[in-house]
Coordinates of C-alpha atoms in Angstrom, one line a residue:
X30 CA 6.4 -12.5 -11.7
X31 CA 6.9 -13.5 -7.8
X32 CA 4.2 -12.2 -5.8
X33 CA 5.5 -9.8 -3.0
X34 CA 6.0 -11.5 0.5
X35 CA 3.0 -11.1 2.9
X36 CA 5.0 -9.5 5.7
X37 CA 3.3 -6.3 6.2
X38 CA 5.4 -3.1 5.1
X39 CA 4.3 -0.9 7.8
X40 CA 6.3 2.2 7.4
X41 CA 4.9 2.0 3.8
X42 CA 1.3 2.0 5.1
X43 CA -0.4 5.3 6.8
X44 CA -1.2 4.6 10.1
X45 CA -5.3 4.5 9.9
X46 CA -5.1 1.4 7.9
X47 CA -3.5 0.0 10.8
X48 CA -4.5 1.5 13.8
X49 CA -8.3 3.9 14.8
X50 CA -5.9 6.1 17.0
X51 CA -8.4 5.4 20.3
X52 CA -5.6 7.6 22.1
X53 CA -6.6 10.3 20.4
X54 CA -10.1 10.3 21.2
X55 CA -11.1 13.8 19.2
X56 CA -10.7 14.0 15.3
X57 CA -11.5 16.5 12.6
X58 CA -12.5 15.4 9.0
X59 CA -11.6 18.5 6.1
X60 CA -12.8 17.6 2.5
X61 CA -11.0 20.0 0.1
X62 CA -10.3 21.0 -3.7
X63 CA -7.0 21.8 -4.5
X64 CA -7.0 25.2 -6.1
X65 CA -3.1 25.0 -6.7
X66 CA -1.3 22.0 -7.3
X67 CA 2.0 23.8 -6.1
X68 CA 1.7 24.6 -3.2
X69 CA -0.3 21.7 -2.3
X70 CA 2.5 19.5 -3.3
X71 CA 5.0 21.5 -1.6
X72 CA 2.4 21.3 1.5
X73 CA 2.0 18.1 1.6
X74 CA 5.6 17.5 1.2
X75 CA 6.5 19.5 4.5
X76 CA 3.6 17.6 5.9
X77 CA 5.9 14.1 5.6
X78 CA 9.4 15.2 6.0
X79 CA 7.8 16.3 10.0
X80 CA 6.5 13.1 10.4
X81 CA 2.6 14.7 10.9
X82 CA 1.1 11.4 8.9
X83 CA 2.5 8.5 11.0
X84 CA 3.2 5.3 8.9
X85 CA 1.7 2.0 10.6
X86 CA 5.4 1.4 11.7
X87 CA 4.9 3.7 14.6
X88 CA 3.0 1.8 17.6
X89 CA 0.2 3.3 19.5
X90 CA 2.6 4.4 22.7
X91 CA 4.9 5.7 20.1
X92 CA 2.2 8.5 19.2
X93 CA 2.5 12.1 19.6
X94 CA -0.7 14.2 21.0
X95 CA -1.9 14.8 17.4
X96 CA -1.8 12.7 13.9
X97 CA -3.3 12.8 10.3
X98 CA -3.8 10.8 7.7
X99 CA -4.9 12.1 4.1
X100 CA -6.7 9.9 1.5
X101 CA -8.1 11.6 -2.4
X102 CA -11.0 11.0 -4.4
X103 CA -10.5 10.1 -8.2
X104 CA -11.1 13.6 -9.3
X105 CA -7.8 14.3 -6.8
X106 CA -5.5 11.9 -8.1
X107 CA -6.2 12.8 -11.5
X108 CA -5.2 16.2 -11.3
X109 CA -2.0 15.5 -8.7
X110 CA -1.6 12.5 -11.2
X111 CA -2.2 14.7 -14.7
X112 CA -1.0 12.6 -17.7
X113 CA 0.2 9.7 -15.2
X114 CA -3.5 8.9 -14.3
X115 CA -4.2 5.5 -15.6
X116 CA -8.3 5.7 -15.3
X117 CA -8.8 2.1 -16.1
X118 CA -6.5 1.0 -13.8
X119 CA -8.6 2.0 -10.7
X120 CA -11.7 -0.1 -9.9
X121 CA -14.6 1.3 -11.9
X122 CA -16.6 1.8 -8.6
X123 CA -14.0 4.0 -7.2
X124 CA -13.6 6.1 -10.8
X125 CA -16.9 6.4 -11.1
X126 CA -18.0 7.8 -7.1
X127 CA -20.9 6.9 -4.6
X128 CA -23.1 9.4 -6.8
X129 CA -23.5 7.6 -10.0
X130 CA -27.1 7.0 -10.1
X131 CA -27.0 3.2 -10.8
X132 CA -24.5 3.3 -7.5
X133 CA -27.4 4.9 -5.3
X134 CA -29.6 2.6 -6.1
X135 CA -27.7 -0.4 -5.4
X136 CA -26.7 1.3 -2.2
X137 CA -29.8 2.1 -0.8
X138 CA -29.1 6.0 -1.2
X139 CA -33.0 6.4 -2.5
X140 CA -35.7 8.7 -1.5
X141 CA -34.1 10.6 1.8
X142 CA -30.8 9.2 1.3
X143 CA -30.9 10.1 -2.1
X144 CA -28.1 12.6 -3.5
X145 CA -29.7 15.7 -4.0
X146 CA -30.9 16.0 -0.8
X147 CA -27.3 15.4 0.7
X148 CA -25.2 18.2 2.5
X149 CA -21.3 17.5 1.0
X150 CA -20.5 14.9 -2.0
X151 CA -22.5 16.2 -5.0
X152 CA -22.5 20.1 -4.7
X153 CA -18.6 20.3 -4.7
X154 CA -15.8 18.4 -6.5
X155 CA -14.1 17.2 -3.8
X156 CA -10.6 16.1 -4.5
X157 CA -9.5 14.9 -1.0
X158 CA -9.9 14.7 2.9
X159 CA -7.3 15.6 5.7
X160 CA -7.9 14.0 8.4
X161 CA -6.9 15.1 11.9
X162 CA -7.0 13.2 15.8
X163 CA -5.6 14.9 18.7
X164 CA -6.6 14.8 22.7
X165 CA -8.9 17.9 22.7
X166 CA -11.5 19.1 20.2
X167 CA -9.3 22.8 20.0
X168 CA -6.4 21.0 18.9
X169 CA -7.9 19.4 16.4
X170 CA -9.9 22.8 15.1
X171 CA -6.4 24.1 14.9
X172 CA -5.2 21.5 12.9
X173 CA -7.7 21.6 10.1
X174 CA -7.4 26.0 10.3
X175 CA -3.2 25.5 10.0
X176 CA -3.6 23.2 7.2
X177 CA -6.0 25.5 5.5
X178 CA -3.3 28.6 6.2
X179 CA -0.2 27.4 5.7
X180 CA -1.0 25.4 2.3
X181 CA -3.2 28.2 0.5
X182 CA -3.6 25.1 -1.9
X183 CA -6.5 23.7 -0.5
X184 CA -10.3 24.7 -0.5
X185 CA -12.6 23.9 2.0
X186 CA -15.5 22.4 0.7
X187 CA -16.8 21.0 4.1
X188 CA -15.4 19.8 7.9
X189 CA -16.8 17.4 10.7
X190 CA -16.0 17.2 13.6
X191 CA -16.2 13.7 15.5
X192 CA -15.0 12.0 18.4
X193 CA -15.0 8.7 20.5
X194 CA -17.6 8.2 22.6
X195 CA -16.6 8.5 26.3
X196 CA -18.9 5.6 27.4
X197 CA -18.6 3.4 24.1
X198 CA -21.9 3.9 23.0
X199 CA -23.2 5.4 19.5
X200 CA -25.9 7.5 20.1
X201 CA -29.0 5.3 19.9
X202 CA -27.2 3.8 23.0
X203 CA -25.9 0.7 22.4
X204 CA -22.1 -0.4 23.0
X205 CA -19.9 0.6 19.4
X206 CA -16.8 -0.6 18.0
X207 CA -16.6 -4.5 19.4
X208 CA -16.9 -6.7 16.1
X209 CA -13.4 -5.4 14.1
X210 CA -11.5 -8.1 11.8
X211 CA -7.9 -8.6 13.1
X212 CA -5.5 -8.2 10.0
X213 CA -2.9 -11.2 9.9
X214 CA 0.2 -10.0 10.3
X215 CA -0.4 -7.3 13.0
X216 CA 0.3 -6.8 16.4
X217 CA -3.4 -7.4 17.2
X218 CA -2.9 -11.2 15.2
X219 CA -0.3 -12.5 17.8
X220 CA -3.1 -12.3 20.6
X221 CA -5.3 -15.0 18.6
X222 CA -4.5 -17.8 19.9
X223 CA -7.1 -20.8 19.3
X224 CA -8.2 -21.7 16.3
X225 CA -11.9 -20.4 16.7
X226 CA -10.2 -17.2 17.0
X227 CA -8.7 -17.5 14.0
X228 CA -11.5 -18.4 11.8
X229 CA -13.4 -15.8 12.9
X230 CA -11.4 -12.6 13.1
X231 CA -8.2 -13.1 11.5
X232 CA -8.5 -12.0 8.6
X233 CA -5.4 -12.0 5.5
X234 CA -4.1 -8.6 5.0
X235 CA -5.3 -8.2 1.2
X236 CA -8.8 -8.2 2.3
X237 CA -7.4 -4.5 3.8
X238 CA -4.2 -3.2 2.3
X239 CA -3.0 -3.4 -1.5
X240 CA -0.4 -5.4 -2.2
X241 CA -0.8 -8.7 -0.3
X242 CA -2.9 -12.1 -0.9
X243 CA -6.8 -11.9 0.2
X244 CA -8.6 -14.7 1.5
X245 CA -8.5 -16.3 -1.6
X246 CA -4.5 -16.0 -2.1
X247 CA -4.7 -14.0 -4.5
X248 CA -3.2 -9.9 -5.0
X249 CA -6.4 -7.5 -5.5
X250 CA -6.4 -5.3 -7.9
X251 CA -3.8 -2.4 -7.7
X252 CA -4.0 1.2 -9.4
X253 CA -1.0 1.8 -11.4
X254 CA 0.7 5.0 -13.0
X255 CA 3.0 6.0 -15.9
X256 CA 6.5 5.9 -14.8
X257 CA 6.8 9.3 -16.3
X258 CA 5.2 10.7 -13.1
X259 CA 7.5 12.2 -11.4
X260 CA 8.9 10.7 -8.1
X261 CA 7.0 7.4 -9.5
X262 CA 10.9 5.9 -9.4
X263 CA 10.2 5.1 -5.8
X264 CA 7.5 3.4 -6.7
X265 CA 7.7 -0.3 -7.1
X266 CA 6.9 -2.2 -11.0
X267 CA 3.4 -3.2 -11.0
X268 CA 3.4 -6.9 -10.2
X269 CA 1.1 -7.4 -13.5
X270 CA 2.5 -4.9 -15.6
X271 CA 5.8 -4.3 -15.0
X272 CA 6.5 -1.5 -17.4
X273 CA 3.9 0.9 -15.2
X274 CA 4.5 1.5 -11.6
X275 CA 2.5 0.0 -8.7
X276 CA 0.8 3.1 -7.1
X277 CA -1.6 1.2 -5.1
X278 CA 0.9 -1.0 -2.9
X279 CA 0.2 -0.5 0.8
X280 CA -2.9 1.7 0.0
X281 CA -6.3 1.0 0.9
X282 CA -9.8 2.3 -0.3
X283 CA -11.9 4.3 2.2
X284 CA -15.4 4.9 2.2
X285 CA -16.9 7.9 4.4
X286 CA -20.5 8.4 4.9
X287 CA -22.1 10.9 7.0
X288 CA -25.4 9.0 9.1
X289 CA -27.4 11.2 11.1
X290 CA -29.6 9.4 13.4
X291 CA -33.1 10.3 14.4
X292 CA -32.5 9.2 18.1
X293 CA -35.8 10.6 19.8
X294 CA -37.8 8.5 17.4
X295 CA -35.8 5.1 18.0
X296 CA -36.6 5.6 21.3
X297 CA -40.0 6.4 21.1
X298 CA -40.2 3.0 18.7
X299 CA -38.3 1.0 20.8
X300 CA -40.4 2.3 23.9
X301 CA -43.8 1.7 22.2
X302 CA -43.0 -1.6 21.1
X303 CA -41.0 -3.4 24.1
X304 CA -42.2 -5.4 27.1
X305 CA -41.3 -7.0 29.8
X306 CA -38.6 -9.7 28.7
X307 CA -38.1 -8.2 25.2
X308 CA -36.1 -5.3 24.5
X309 CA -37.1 -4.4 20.8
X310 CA -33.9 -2.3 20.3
X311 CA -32.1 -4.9 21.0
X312 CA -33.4 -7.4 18.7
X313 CA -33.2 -4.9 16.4
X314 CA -29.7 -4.1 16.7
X315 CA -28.3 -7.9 17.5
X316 CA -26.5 -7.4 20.7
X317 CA -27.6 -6.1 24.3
X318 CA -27.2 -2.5 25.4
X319 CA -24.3 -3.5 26.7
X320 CA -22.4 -5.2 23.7
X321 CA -23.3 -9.0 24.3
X322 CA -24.4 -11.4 22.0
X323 CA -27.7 -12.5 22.0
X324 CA -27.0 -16.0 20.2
X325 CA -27.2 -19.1 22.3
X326 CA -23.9 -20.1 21.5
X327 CA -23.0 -22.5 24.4
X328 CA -19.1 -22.7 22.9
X329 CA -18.7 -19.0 22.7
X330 CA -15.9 -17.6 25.0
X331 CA -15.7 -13.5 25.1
X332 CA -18.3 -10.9 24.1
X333 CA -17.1 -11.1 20.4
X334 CA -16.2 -14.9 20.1
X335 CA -19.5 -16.7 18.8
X336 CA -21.2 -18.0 16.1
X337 CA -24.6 -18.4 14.9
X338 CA -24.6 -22.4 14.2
X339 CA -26.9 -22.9 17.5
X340 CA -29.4 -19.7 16.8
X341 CA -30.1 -20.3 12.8
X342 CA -33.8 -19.8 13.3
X343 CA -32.7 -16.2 15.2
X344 CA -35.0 -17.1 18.1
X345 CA -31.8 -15.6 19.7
X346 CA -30.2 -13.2 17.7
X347 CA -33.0 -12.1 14.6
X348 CA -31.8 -13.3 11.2
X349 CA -32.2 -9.4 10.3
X350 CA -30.7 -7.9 12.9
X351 CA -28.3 -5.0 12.0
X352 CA -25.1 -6.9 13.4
X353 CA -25.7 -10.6 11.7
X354 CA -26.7 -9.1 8.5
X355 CA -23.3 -6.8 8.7
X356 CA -21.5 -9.9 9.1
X357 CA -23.5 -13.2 9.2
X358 CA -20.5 -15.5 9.7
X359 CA -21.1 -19.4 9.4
X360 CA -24.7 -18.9 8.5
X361 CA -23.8 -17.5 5.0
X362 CA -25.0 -20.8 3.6
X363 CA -25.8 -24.4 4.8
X364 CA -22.2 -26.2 4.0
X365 CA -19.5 -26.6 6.6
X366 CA -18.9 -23.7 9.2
X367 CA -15.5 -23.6 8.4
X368 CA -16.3 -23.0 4.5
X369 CA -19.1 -20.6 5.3
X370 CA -16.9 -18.3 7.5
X371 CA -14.2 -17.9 4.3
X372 CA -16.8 -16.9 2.5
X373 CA -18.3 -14.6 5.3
X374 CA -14.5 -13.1 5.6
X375 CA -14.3 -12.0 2.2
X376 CA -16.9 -9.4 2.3
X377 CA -15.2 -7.7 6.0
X378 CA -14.0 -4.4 6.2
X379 CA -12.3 -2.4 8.9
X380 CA -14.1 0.2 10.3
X381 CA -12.7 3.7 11.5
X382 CA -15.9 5.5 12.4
X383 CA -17.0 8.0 15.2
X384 CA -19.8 9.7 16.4
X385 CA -20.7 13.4 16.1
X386 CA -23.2 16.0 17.2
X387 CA -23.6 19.7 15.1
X388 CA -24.2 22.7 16.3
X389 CA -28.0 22.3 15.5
X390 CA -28.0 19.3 17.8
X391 CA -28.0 16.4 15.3
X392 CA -26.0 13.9 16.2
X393 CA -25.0 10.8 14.2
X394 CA -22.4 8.3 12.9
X395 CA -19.6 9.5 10.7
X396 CA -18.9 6.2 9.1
X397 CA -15.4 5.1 7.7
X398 CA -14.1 2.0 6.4
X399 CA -11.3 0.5 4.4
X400 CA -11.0 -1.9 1.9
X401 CA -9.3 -3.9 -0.7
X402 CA -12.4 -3.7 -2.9
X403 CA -15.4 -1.4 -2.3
X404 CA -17.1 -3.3 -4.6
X405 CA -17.0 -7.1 -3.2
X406 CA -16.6 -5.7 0.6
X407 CA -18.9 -2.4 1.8
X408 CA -21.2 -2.1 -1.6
X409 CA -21.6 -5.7 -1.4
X410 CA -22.7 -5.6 2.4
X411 CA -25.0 -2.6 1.8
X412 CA -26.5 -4.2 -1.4
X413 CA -27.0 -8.1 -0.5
X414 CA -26.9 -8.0 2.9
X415 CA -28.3 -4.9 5.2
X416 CA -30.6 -3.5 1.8
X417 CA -31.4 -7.2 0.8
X418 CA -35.6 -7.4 1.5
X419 CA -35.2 -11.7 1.5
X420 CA -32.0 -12.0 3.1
X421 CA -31.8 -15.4 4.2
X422 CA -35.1 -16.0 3.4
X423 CA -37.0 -13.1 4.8
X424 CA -39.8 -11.4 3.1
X425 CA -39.9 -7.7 2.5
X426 CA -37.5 -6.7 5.3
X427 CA -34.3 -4.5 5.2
X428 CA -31.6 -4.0 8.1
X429 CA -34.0 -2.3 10.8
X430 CA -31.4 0.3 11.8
X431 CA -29.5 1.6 8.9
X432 CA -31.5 0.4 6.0
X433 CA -33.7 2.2 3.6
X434 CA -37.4 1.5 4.8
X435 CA -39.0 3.6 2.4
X436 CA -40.8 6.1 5.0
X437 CA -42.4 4.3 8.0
X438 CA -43.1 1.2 5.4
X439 CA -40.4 -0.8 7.2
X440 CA -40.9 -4.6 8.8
X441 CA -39.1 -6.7 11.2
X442 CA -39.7 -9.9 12.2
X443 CA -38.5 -11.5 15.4
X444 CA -38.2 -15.5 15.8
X445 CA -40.1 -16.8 19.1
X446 CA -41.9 -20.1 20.1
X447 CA -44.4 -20.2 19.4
X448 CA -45.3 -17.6 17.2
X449 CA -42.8 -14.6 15.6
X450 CA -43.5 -11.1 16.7
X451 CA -43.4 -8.6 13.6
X452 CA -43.7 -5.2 14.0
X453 CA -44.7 -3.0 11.6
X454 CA -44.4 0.3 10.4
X455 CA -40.9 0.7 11.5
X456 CA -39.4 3.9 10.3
X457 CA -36.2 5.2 8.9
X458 CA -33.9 5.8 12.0
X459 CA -30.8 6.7 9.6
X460 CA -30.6 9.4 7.1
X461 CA -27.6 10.0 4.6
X462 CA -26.2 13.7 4.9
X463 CA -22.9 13.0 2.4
X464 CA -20.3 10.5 1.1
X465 CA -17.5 9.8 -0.7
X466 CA -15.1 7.3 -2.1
X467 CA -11.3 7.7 -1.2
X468 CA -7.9 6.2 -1.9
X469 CA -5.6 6.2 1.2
X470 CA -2.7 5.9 -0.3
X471 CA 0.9 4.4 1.3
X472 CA 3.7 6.9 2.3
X473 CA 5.8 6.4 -1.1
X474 CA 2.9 7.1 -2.9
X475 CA 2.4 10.0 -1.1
X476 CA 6.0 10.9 -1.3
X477 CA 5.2 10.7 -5.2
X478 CA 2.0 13.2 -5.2
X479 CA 4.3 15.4 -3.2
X480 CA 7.1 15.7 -6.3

């Protein structure tokens, strides 16, 4: 069967996967049961025929003062789904949740991180998450209390509140947000113009949204459903199985993690173990406070467009550093830059996080990402990358801000001539409070969960 075109169907698409709605700087994050399939359906019906979950067709200027977008856990599309749920259809990753015990472990979610010590994600079967953006923090309280009134389908199991930063920074103080992958295809592709561009942040639209060739050409793998479901007939015929319909086209998996970070003692570290000429939270992190690189590349030509071909020892930027472990580029292995950065780009993901601070004064990272595959693109990063102890031929280290150090137990090692400087002792900055794995699906699959 024809593959479908690689023109991008926005008004098929919710607006997240295209878009991280920086006009709307405040957002709200409800995770709910649905305690009657009804009235959620007939909620989340009303919820599209107003328009209140913008499709990626509708451009940033374009936006009202408010938006949502809504994305459901296995458990919730199995019972929205009922006899139409095709389990095996989904990735088992995604069936199976962040919880499953050979999961935490190849996650890093051990010891503190572990899942009985976490606040949402275990305790409660969470079926789903609304999420809301607006200009003020009231309007998105509102939102989530409206939502909870007006459906009496859902039930709350938990709500965070985040927002953008007004300076940019997350809260251990560095600049957030500046390495995103650009999705070919989008308005943010036409303003890639050279070819170094190119290779490093376009990126094909399969590698983000269901439905259209990866990296390596080819479709990833799409749920399907019976087309007994009802409203399925707006669905088109799954491109491998044409007698079932293709539920997943123009979705995307999301991953949401709640990171609360211990900012006092990153300071404290960072204060202890710095001197004149070397910032250790820097080296740490990969960039400056400020959101530079720290790589001596003499090509590179704005704050996100460089490579680390010239700094493969990391006497600029550390080989462990959080940011070139998240996305080491050319230096994935020793063939041809070009070759190592297709390789680099099949393990991206697009990130839709924000910071947030509780009542109780702990603030942290409420992290969100999409992908075609959580498997090959955020478990892979966590598990061979930031978690990896000999990533690229270190000994014993993990990613010095996010990873799982085991207690205080953790290493770093930073390249210098003529002798490295490794600290030791480094503790755990970052502490798992909850997570979850979603499906964000596209507005006809909506439209079908709503019938």
């Amino acid at each position: 069967m024809k593959k479908p075109g690689s023109d991008l169907q926005f008004k098929d698409i919710q607006g997240l996967a295209i878009r991280g709605f920086g006009r709307l700087p405040y957002a709200g994050y409800l995770c709910f049961g649905i305690a009657e399939k009804p009235l959620f359906r007939r909620w989340l019906k009303g919820l599209l025929e107003r328009g209140e979950i913008a499709s990626g067709k509708v451009h940033n200027t374009e936006l009202g003062d408010s938006n949502r977008g809504i994305a459901f856990t296995a458990a919730g599309l199995q019972t929205l789904m009922e006899s139409a749920w095709l389990e095996t259809s989904f990735p088992v990753e995604f069936t199976e949740g962040m919880v499953q015990p050979q999961r935490s472990r190849l996650l890093g979610d051990i010891d503190w991180n572990a899942p009985k010590a976490w606040r949402w994600g275990v305790q409660d079967d969470i079926h789903g998450v609304l999420m809301c953006f607006a200009q003020q923090r009231a309007e998105v309280e509102q939102m989530l209390d409206d939502a909870l009134q007006a459906s009496n389908g859902l039930r709350e199991v938990t709500r965070i509140y985040a927002q953008l930063p007004e300076d940019g920074k997350e809260p251990f103080g560095f600049a957030d947000g500046i390495s995103q992958p650009v999705i070919e295809g989008t308005y943010r592709d036409q303003a890639l113009v050279s070819k170094r561009e190119r290779q490093l942040h376009a990126i094909a639209a399969g590698e983000f949204i269901l439905g259209y060739p990866d990296g390596s050409g080819q479709l990833p793998r799409s749920p399907a459903c019976s087309p007994a479901m009802p409203g399925s007939d707006r669905l088109a015929p799954h491109c491998l199985r044409p007698e079932l319909r293709d539920f997943g086209r123009n979705g995307s998996f999301l991953v949401i993690r709640q990171l609360a970070q211990d900012v006092e003692a990153f300071k404290a570290y960072v204060e202890a173990h710095s001197r004149e000429g070397l910032d250790v939270g820097e080296k740490m992190l990969g960039r400056t406070r400020e959101g530079d690189s720290l790589t001596r590349d003499t090509s590179a030509q704005g704050v996100n467009d460089f490579d680390y071909l010239e700094d493969r020892k990391g006497q600029g930027c550390p080989i462990g550093a959080h940011v070139r472990r998240s996305n080491p580029r050319s230096t994935v292995h020793d063939r041809s830059d070009e070759a190592a950065l297709k390789v680099s780009n099949r393990h991206r993901i697009l990130r839709r996080g924000r910071v947030y601070e509780n009542a109780d004064g702990e603030v942290g990272l409420l992290f969100l990402c999409l992908n075609a595959s959580i498997s090959r693109q955020f478990e892979f990063i966590q598990a061979s990358w930031s978690n990896d102890p000999f990533f690229q031929g270190l000994a014993g280290e993990v990613d010095p801000i996010s990873g799982t150090a085991r207690g205080n137990a953790g290493v770093f090692t930073i390249p210098a001539s003529p002798y490295r400087h490794k600290l030791q002792s480094v503790p755990q900055w970052v502490t798992l409070k909850g997570g979850a794995y979603f499906f964000l699906p596209g507005m006809q699959a909506l439209c079908a969960l709503a019938e």
